[in-house]
Amino acid sequence: MSITEMAALLDGAAVDATAIPQLTLGHELDVDGAYAVQEALIARRLDRGERLVGIKMGLTSRAKMAQVGVHEVIWGRLTDAMRVPDGGQLALDGFIHPRIEPEVAFLLGEHGIAAVAPALEIIDSRYADFRFTHPDVVADNTSGAAFVIGAWQPVPAGLDNLGVLLEVNGHVVQAGSTAAILGDPRRALEEGRALTARYGVALEPGWVFLAGAATAAVPLTPGAHVRAVVEGIGTASLKAAS
């Protein structure tokens, strides 16, 4: 199967909300090839009118690495169609098995980080049983599905050990620290610049950069009201449609 055919298969799985077998079960695919699939996958979406608005990091915490069984930081692309307004409602009928996690987001400026915000990321692997290898998840745009950004704030002096909570229907279901994001979320940005440059992608001013999850992800179920709380920065929330 060619790069183009793999991208079409993953795109169809997302559009139809139907899981597919891992690509690596029947095809040779290394990490460089997987990033080529990801680029072709996103190109299909851009051809449909979506716009590239940022980059997301994946597996920047030990909790996430352990949860999915992949042990290397990865990156994916964000489009405008993936963004959900803060406090907005998200229909789940377009997802296969969505999960949600609290993150830290950066607004990229001309020279470094212009602002910081709490964020939520909805991940939704297009593979059956949410199981994949390293190349599989890279090809699948690192399971990216949707994201919420809270109110932008000035960058605080310290970002390396802020408390992070994930609440579902008013109950804390995950608690962690920004230290789980490579020790400091700003390190995720350094990693992101280096990793994307390896594949010819330069981070642009005005883009959103999701630094990675501070806790493990939890299933997103119909009717759930989910809120991320980042100490000293604020909150981001969404409501899953019933």
Coordinates of C-alpha atoms in Angstrom, one line a residue:
M1 CA 0.0 0.0 0.0
S2 CA 1.4 3.4 -0.9
I3 CA 1.7 6.5 1.3
T4 CA -1.3 8.0 -0.5
E5 CA -3.4 4.9 0.0
M6 CA -2.6 4.7 3.7
A7 CA -3.5 8.4 4.1
A8 CA -6.8 7.7 2.3
L9 CA -7.6 4.8 4.5
L10 CA -7.0 6.8 7.7
D11 CA -9.0 9.7 6.3
G12 CA -11.9 7.5 5.5
A13 CA -11.8 5.9 9.0
A14 CA -12.0 9.4 10.5
V15 CA -14.8 10.6 8.2
D16 CA -16.9 7.5 8.7
A17 CA -16.0 7.1 12.4
T18 CA -15.1 3.5 11.8
A19 CA -12.0 1.8 13.2
I20 CA -9.5 0.1 11.0
P21 CA -6.7 -2.4 11.7
Q22 CA -3.3 -1.0 12.4
L23 CA -1.4 -0.2 9.2
T24 CA 1.7 -2.1 10.5
L25 CA -0.2 -5.4 10.7
G26 CA -0.1 -5.8 7.0
H27 CA 2.4 -3.2 5.7
E28 CA 6.0 -2.1 6.2
L29 CA 6.0 1.3 7.8
D30 CA 8.8 3.1 9.6
V31 CA 8.6 6.4 11.5
D32 CA 9.8 8.5 8.5
G33 CA 7.2 6.8 6.3
A34 CA 4.6 7.4 9.0
Y35 CA 5.2 11.2 9.0
A36 CA 4.8 11.1 5.2
V37 CA 1.5 9.4 5.7
Q38 CA 0.5 12.1 8.2
E39 CA 1.4 14.9 5.8
A40 CA -0.6 13.3 3.1
L41 CA -3.5 12.7 5.5
I42 CA -3.6 16.4 6.5
A43 CA -3.2 17.5 2.9
R44 CA -6.5 15.8 2.1
R45 CA -8.2 17.8 4.8
L46 CA -6.6 21.1 3.6
D47 CA -7.8 20.3 0.1
R48 CA -11.3 20.1 1.6
G49 CA -10.9 23.7 3.0
E50 CA -9.4 23.2 6.4
R51 CA -6.6 25.5 7.5
L52 CA -3.4 24.6 9.5
V53 CA -3.4 26.4 12.8
G54 CA -0.8 24.7 14.9
I55 CA 1.1 21.7 16.1
K56 CA 0.4 19.2 18.9
M57 CA 2.9 17.2 20.9
G58 CA 2.1 13.6 22.0
L59 CA 3.5 11.3 24.6
T60 CA 5.3 14.0 26.5
S61 CA 4.4 12.4 29.8
R62 CA 5.3 9.0 31.3
A63 CA 1.6 8.5 32.1
K64 CA 0.7 8.8 28.4
M65 CA 3.6 6.7 27.2
A66 CA 2.6 3.9 29.6
Q67 CA -1.1 4.2 28.6
V68 CA -0.5 3.7 24.9
G69 CA 2.7 1.6 25.0
V70 CA 4.8 4.0 22.9
H71 CA 7.9 5.5 24.4
E72 CA 9.0 8.4 22.2
V73 CA 7.7 12.0 21.9
I74 CA 5.7 12.5 18.7
W75 CA 4.0 15.4 17.0
G76 CA 1.0 16.1 14.8
R77 CA -0.9 18.9 13.1
L78 CA -3.9 21.0 14.2
T79 CA -6.4 22.4 11.8
D80 CA -9.2 25.0 12.4
A81 CA -11.8 22.3 12.0
M82 CA -10.5 20.6 15.1
R83 CA -11.0 23.6 17.4
V84 CA -14.0 23.7 19.8
P85 CA -14.8 27.0 21.5
D86 CA -14.1 27.1 25.3
G87 CA -17.2 26.1 27.0
G88 CA -18.7 24.8 23.8
Q89 CA -20.5 21.6 23.0
L90 CA -19.0 18.7 21.1
A91 CA -21.0 16.1 19.2
L92 CA -19.6 12.7 19.7
D93 CA -21.2 10.9 16.8
G94 CA -18.2 11.7 14.6
F95 CA -15.8 9.9 16.9
I96 CA -14.8 6.2 17.3
H97 CA -13.7 6.0 20.9
P98 CA -12.8 9.5 22.1
R99 CA -10.7 10.3 25.1
I100 CA -9.9 13.6 26.7
E101 CA -6.9 15.0 28.6
P102 CA -5.7 18.3 30.1
E103 CA -2.9 20.2 28.4
V104 CA -0.9 23.4 28.4
A105 CA -1.2 25.5 25.2
F106 CA 1.2 28.1 23.9
L107 CA 0.4 30.9 21.4
L108 CA 3.5 31.3 19.3
G109 CA 4.9 34.8 18.7
E110 CA 7.5 36.3 16.5
H111 CA 10.1 35.5 19.1
G112 CA 9.1 32.6 21.4
I113 CA 5.9 32.2 23.4
A114 CA 3.4 35.1 23.2
A115 CA 0.8 33.7 25.7
V116 CA -0.1 30.5 27.6
A117 CA -3.5 28.9 28.2
P118 CA -5.1 25.8 29.8
A119 CA -6.4 23.4 27.1
L120 CA -8.2 20.2 26.5
E121 CA -7.3 17.7 23.8
I122 CA -9.7 15.1 22.5
I123 CA -7.8 12.1 21.1
D124 CA -9.5 9.4 19.0
S125 CA -7.3 6.7 17.5
R126 CA -8.7 5.5 14.2
Y127 CA -7.4 2.0 15.0
A128 CA -9.4 -0.8 16.5
D129 CA -9.3 -1.0 20.3
F130 CA -7.2 2.2 20.5
R131 CA -4.1 0.0 20.0
F132 CA -1.1 1.0 17.8
T133 CA 2.6 1.0 17.3
H134 CA 4.8 4.1 17.1
P135 CA 4.5 4.4 13.3
D136 CA 0.8 3.7 13.4
V137 CA 0.0 6.6 15.8
V138 CA 2.3 9.0 13.9
A139 CA 0.5 8.2 10.6
D140 CA -2.8 8.8 12.3
N141 CA -1.8 12.4 13.2
T142 CA -1.0 11.3 16.7
S143 CA -4.7 10.4 17.4
G144 CA -5.6 14.1 17.1
A145 CA -9.3 14.8 16.9
A146 CA -10.3 18.1 18.6
F147 CA -9.0 20.7 21.1
V148 CA -10.2 23.5 23.3
I149 CA -8.1 26.5 24.4
G150 CA -9.0 28.5 27.5
A151 CA -8.3 32.3 27.9
W152 CA -4.8 33.3 26.9
Q153 CA -2.7 34.6 29.7
P154 CA 0.8 36.2 30.1
V155 CA 3.5 33.6 30.4
P156 CA 4.3 33.2 34.1
A157 CA 7.9 33.1 35.4
G158 CA 7.5 29.4 36.3
L159 CA 5.7 26.7 34.3
D160 CA 7.6 23.7 35.6
N161 CA 5.4 22.6 38.5
L162 CA 1.9 23.9 38.3
G163 CA -1.0 21.7 39.5
V164 CA -3.3 20.3 36.8
L165 CA -6.7 18.8 37.4
L166 CA -9.1 17.1 35.0
E167 CA -12.7 17.3 36.2
V168 CA -15.7 15.4 34.8
N169 CA -19.1 16.5 35.9
G170 CA -17.6 18.4 38.8
H171 CA -15.5 15.5 40.1
V172 CA -11.7 15.3 39.8
V173 CA -10.8 12.2 37.8
Q174 CA -7.1 13.0 37.1
A175 CA -4.6 15.1 39.0
G176 CA -1.0 15.9 37.9
S177 CA 1.5 18.6 37.3
T178 CA 3.0 20.5 34.4
A179 CA 6.3 18.8 35.4
A180 CA 4.9 15.7 33.8
I181 CA 5.3 17.5 30.4
L182 CA 9.0 16.8 29.9
G183 CA 9.7 18.4 33.2
D184 CA 8.6 21.8 31.9
P185 CA 6.1 22.5 29.0
R186 CA 8.6 24.8 27.5
R187 CA 10.9 21.8 26.8
A188 CA 8.0 20.4 24.7
L189 CA 8.3 23.5 22.5
E190 CA 12.0 23.0 22.1
E191 CA 11.4 19.4 21.2
G192 CA 8.6 20.3 18.8
R193 CA 10.8 22.8 16.9
A194 CA 13.5 20.3 16.5
L195 CA 11.2 17.4 15.5
T196 CA 9.1 19.4 13.1
A197 CA 12.2 20.9 11.4
R198 CA 13.4 17.4 10.8
Y199 CA 10.4 17.0 8.4
G200 CA 10.6 20.4 6.9
V201 CA 7.9 22.1 9.0
A202 CA 8.7 25.5 10.7
L203 CA 6.5 26.7 13.6
E204 CA 4.8 29.9 12.6
P205 CA 3.8 33.0 14.7
G206 CA 0.1 32.9 15.5
W207 CA 0.0 29.1 15.6
V208 CA -1.3 27.2 18.7
F209 CA 1.2 24.7 20.2
L210 CA -0.2 22.0 22.4
A211 CA 2.6 21.0 24.7
G212 CA 1.2 17.6 25.8
A213 CA -0.9 16.1 28.5
A214 CA -0.1 16.4 32.1
T215 CA -2.2 13.3 33.0
A216 CA -3.5 10.1 31.4
A217 CA -6.5 10.5 29.1
V218 CA -10.0 9.4 30.2
P219 CA -12.9 8.3 28.0
L220 CA -15.2 11.1 26.8
T221 CA -18.8 10.0 27.2
P222 CA -22.1 11.6 26.1
G223 CA -23.4 14.3 28.4
A224 CA -20.1 14.8 30.2
H225 CA -19.0 18.2 31.2
V226 CA -15.2 18.3 31.3
R227 CA -12.9 21.0 32.7
A228 CA -9.2 21.3 32.8
V229 CA -7.7 23.5 35.6
V230 CA -4.1 24.7 35.5
E231 CA -2.9 26.4 38.6
G232 CA -2.4 30.1 38.2
I233 CA -3.4 30.0 34.5
G234 CA -7.1 29.2 34.5
T235 CA -9.6 26.7 33.0
A236 CA -10.8 25.3 29.7
S237 CA -14.0 23.3 29.3
L238 CA -16.4 21.6 27.0
K239 CA -19.7 19.7 27.1
A240 CA -20.1 16.4 25.3
A241 CA -23.5 16.3 23.6
S242 CA -25.9 13.6 24.9

